[in-house]
Short mmCIF file of C-alpha atoms and ligand atoms in Angstrom, two decimals:
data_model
loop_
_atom_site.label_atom_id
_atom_site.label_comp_id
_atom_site.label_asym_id
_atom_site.label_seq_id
_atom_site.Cartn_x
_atom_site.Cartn_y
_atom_site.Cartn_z
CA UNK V 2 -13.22 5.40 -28.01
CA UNK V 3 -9.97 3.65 -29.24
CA UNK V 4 -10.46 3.41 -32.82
CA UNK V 5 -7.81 4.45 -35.03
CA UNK V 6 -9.64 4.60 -38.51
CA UNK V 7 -11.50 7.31 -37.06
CA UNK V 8 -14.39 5.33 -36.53
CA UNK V 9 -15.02 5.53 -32.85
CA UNK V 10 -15.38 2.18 -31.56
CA UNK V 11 -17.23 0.98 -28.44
CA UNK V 12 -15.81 -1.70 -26.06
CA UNK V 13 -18.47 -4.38 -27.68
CA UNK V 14 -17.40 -3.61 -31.20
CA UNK V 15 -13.05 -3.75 -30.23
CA UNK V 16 -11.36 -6.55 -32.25
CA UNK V 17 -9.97 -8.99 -30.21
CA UNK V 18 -6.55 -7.37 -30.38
CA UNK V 19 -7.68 -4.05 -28.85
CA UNK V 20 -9.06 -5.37 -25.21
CA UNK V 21 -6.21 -8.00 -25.42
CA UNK V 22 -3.72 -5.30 -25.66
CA UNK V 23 -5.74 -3.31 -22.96
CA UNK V 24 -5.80 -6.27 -20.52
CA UNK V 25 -2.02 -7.49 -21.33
CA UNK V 26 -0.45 -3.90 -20.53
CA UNK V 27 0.27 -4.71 -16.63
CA UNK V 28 -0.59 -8.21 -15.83
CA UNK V 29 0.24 -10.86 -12.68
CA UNK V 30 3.00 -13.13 -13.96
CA UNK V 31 4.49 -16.28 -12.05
CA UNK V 32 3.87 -16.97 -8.55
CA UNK V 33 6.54 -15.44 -6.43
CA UNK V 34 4.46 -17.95 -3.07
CA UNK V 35 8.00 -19.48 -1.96
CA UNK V 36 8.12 -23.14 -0.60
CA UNK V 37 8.34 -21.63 2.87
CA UNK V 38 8.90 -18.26 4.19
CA UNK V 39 12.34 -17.42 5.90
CA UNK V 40 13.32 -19.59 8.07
CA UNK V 41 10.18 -22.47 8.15
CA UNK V 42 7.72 -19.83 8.80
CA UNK V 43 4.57 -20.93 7.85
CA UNK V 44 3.07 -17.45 7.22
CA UNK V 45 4.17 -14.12 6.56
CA UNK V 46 3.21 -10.76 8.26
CA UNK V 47 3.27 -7.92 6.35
CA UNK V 48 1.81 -4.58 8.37
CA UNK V 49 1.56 -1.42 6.09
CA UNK V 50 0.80 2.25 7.61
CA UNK V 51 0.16 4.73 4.59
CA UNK V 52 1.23 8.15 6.27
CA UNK V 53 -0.99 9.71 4.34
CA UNK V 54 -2.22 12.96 6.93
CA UNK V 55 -2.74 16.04 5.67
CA UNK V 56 -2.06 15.18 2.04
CA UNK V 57 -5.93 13.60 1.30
CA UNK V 58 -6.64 16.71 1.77
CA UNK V 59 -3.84 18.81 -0.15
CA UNK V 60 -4.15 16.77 -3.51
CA UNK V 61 -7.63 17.78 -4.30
CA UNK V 62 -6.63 21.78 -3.50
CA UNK V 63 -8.51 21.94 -0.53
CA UNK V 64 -7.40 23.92 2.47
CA UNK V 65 -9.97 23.33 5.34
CA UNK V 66 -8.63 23.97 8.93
CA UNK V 67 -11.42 21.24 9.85
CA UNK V 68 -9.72 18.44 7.24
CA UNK V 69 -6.14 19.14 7.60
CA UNK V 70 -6.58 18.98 11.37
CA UNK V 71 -7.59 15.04 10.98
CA UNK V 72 -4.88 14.54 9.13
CA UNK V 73 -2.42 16.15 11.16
CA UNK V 74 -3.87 13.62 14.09
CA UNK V 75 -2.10 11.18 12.13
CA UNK V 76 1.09 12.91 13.12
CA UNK V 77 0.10 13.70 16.73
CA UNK V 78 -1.76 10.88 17.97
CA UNK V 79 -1.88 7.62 15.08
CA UNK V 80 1.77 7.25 14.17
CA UNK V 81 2.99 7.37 18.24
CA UNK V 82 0.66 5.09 18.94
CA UNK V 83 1.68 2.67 16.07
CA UNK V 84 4.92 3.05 16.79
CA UNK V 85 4.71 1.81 20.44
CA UNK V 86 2.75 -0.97 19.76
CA UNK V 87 4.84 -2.43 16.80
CA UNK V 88 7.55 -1.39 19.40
CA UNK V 89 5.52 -3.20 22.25
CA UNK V 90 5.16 -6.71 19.98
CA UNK V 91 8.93 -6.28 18.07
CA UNK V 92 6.72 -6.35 15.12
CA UNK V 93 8.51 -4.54 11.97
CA UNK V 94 6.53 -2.71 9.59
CA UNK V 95 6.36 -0.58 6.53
CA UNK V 96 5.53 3.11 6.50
CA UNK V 97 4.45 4.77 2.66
CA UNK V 98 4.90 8.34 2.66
CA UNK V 99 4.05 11.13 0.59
CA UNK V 100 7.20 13.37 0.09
CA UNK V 101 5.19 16.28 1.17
CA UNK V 102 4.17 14.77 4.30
CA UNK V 103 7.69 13.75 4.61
CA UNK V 104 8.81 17.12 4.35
CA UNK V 105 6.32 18.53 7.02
CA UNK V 106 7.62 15.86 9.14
CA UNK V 107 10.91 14.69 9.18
CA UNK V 108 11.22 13.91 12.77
CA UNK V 109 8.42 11.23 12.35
CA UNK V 110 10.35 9.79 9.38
CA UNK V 111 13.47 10.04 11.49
CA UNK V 112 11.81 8.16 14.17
CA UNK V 113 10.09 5.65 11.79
CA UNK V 114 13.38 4.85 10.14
CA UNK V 115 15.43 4.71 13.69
CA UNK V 116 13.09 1.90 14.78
CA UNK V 117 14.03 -0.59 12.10
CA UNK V 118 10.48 0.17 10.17
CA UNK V 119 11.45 0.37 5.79
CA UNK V 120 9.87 3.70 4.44
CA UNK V 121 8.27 3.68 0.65
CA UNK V 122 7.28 5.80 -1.88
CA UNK V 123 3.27 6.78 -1.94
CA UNK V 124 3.81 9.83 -4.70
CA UNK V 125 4.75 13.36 -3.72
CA UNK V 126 1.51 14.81 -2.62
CA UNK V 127 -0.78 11.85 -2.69
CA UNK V 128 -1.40 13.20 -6.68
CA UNK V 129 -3.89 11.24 -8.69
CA UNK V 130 -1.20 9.70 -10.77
CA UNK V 131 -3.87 8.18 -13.49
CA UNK V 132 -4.60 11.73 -14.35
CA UNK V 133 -0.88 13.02 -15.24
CA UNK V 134 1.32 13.42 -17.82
CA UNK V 135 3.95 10.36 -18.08
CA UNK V 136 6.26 13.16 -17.83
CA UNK V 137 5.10 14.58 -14.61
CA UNK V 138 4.27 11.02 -13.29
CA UNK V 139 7.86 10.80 -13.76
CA UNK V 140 8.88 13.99 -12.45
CA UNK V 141 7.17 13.32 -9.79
CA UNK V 142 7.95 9.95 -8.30
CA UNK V 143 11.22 10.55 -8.70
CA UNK V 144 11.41 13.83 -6.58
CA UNK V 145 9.88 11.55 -3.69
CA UNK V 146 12.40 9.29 -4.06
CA UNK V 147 15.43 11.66 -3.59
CA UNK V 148 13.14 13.11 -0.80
CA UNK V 149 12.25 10.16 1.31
CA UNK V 150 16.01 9.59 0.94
CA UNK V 151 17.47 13.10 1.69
CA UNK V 152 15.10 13.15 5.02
CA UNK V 153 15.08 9.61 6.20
CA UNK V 154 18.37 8.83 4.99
CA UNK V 155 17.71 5.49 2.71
CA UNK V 156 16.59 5.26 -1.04
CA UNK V 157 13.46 4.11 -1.09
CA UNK V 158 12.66 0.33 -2.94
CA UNK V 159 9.64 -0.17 -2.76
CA UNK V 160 6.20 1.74 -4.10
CA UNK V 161 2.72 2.37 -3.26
CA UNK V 162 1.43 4.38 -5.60
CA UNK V 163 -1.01 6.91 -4.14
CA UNK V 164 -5.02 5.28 -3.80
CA UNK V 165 -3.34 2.36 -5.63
CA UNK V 166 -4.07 4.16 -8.79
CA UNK V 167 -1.57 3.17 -11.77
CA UNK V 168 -1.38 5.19 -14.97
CA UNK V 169 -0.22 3.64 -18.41
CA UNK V 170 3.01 4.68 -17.33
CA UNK V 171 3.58 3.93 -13.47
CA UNK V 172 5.19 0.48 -13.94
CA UNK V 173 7.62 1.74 -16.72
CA UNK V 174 8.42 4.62 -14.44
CA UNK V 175 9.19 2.24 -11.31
CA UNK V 176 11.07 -0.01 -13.47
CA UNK V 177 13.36 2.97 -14.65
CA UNK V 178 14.24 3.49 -11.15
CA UNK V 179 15.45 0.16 -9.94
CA UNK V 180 12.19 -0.43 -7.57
CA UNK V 181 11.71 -3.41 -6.42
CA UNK V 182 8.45 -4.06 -5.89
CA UNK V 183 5.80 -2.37 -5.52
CA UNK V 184 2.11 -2.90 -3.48
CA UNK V 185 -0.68 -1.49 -5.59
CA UNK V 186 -2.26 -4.34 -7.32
CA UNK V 187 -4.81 -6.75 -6.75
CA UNK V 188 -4.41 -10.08 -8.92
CA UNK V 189 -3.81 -12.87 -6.48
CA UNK V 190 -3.37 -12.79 -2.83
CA UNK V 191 0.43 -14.06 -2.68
CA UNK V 192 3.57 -12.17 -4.29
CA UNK V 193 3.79 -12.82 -7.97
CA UNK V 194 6.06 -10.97 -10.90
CA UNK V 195 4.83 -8.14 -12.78
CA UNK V 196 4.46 -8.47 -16.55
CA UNK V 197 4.26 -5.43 -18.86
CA UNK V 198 3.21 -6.05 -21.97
CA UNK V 199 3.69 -9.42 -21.66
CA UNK V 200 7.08 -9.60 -20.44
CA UNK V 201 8.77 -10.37 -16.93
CA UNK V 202 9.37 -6.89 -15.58
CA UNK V 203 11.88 -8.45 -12.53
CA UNK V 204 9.22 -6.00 -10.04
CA UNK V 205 7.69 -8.34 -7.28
CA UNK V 206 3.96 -7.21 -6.58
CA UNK V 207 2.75 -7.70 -2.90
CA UNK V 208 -0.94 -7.47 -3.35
CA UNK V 209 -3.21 -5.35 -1.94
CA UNK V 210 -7.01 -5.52 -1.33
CA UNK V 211 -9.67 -3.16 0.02
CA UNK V 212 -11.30 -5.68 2.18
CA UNK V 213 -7.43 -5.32 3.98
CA UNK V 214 -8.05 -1.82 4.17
CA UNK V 215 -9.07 -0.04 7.20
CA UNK V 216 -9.87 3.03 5.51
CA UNK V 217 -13.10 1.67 3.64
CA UNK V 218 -14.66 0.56 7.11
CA UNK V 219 -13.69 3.18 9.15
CA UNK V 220 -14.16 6.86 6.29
CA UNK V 221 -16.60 9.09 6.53
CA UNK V 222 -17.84 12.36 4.81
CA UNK V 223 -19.82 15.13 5.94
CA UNK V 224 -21.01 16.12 3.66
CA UNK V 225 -22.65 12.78 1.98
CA UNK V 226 -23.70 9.67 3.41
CA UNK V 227 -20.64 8.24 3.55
CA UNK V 228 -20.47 6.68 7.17
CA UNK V 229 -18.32 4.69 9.40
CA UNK V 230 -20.45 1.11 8.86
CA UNK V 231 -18.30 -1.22 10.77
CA UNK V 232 -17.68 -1.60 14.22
CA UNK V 233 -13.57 -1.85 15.06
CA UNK V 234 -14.70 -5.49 16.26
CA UNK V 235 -16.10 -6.44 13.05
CA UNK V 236 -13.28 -5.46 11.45
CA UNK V 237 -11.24 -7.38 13.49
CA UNK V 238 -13.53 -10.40 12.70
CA UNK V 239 -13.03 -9.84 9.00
CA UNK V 240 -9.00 -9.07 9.52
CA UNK V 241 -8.46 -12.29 11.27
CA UNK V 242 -10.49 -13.87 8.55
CA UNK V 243 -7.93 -13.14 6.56
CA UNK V 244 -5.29 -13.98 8.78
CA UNK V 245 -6.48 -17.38 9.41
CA UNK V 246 -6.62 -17.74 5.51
CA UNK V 247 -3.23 -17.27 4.98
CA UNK V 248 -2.22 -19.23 7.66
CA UNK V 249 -3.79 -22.39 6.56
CA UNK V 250 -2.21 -21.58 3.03
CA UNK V 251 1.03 -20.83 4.39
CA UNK V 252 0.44 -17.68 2.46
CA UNK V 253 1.30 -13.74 3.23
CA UNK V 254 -1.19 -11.81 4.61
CA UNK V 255 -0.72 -8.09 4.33
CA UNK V 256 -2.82 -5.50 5.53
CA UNK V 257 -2.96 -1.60 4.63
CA UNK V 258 -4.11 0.85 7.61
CA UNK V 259 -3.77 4.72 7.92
CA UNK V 260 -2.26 6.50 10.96
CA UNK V 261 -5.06 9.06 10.95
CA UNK V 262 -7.67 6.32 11.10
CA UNK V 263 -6.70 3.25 12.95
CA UNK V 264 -4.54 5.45 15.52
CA UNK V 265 -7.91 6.36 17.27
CA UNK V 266 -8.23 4.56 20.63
CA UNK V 267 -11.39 2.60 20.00
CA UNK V 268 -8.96 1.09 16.67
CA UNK V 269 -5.69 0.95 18.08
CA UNK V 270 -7.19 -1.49 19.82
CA UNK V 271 -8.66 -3.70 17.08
CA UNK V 272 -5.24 -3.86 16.05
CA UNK V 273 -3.34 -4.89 19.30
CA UNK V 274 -5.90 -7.80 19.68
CA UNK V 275 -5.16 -8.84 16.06
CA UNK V 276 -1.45 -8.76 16.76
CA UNK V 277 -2.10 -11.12 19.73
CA UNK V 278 -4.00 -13.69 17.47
CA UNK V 279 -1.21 -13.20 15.18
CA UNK V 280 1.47 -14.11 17.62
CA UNK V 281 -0.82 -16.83 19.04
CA UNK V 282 0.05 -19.11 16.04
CA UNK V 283 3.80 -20.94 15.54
CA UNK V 284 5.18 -20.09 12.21
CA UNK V 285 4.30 -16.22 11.74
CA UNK V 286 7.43 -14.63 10.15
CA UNK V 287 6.56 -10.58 10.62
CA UNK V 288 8.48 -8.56 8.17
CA UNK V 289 8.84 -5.54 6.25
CA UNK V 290 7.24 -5.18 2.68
CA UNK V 291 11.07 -5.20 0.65
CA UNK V 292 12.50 -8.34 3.10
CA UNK V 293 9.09 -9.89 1.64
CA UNK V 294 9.94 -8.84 -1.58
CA UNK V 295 13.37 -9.79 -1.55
CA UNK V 296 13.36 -13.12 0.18
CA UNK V 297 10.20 -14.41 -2.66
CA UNK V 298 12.87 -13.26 -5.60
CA UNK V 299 15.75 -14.65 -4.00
CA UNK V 300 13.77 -18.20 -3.94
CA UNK V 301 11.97 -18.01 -7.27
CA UNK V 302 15.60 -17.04 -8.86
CA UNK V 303 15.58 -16.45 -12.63
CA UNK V 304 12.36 -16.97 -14.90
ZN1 ZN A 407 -2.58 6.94 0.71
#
């Protein structure tokens, strides 16, 4: 209902101007896919861990011992075990925390941070940003900032925006603060520029894409039929897939996991034999999401 003549207008009966303007709002701009990655690699690695614990829970106002204590594994058990194996390999990575989940744990941050890993922004309680107020949006994601940086002791550059839900307003917002890039979007499977409205925006997206997720194989509810429906080895099956894609386009592959999910032992697992088939190809340049994001601007210079 976008009609301004007070005629209420369904999508089959917008003029061409109104779905343009809809689809044109945030759109994939140039190619940021460089020549080569950093140094001749042929591929780039880019491993993301969303800390998200206990703050699934928190945003929708829930308080359930039960819940928060599977988050909370995430802390105990999932970010550890990350840690050693990226540690293990001398893989770096990228952690996205909620500024909550920050605050509950700053040692982990500490830790994170300590072992070369970059930390980004993923909202201040894991909000459902589509649903707020620009001015709380902003509020908001700028709170995180100065939090992730008062607690882990380096600004933030880079975003995730919680459930990779964007608002009307997210990408203004993120340009205001001097992001970047951020990893929320979907439009190609290599790095490409932002446009808003039509217009270069200068933010490099490095896109995301459920089938990279572990979450969707791995989530279940109790209390519906959502169940686990993939075995970790499929999963691998389907992440090396994707791997082996990139590879032969001398692309990026980046993948999105959870500590609360993939740190269990029958997935920690899936993910140490992926890292092997990772490192058994030449050419795999592992990095974190802003050396990504700042080597593919640094090549593609000025529009
Ligand atoms: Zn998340």
């Amino acid at each position: 209902m976008r009609g301004t003549t007070g005629t209420p207008e369904l999508p089959w009966q917008w003029p061409e101007a109104t779905w343009r303007e809809i689809v044109g709002k945030v759109r994939a701009g140039r190619s940021l896919k460089p020549g080569q990655w950093k140094d001749g690699a042929r591929v780039a690695v880019a491993l993301s861990f969303d800390s998200d614990h206990e703050s699934g829970t928190l945003r929708e106002g829930e308080s359930s011992p039960g819940k928060l204590s599977q988050g909370q594994y995430g802390h105990r058990q999932g970010v550890p075990r990350v840690l050693a194996l990226l540690e293990k390999y001398g893989i770096p990575a990228t952690f996205f925390v909620p500024a909550v989940i920050a605050m509950l744990y700053p040692d982990e941050q500490r830790r994170v941070v300590s072992a070369g890993h970059e930390i980004g922004l993923h909202g201040w309680i894991h909000e459902r940003n589509s649903t707020l107020p620009a001015e709380a949006e902003r509020d908001l994601q700028q709170r995180a900032a100065d939090t992730l940086e008062r607690i882990a002791g380096i600004r933030p550059v880079g975003i995730r925006t919680p459930s990779w839900d964007l608002s009307p307003h997210t990408i203004a917002i993120s340009r205001e603060m001097g992001l970047l890039y951020d990893s929320s979007l979907m439009a190609d499977d290599e790095p490409y520029e932002l446009l808003e409205n039509g217009q270069p925006t200068g933010l490099v997206e490095l896109p995301v894409e459920w089938i990279r997720d572990d979450a969707i194989y791995f989530n279940m509810d109790r209390y519906s039929a959502l169940r686990p429906y993939t075995p970790p080895m499929s999963v691998l099956e389907i992440f090396k897939a994707e791997f082996d894609g990139a590879f032969a386009e001398r692309g990026l592959f980046l993948l999105t996991m959870h500590p609360h999910i993939i740190g269990h032992r029958s997935r920690i697992a899936l993910l140490e034999r992926l890292v092997a088939h990772i490192r058994g190809h030449a050419g795999v340049w592992f990095a974190t999401h802003a050396e990504i994001a700042r080597y593919v601007k640094a090549q593609a210079g000025s529009p």
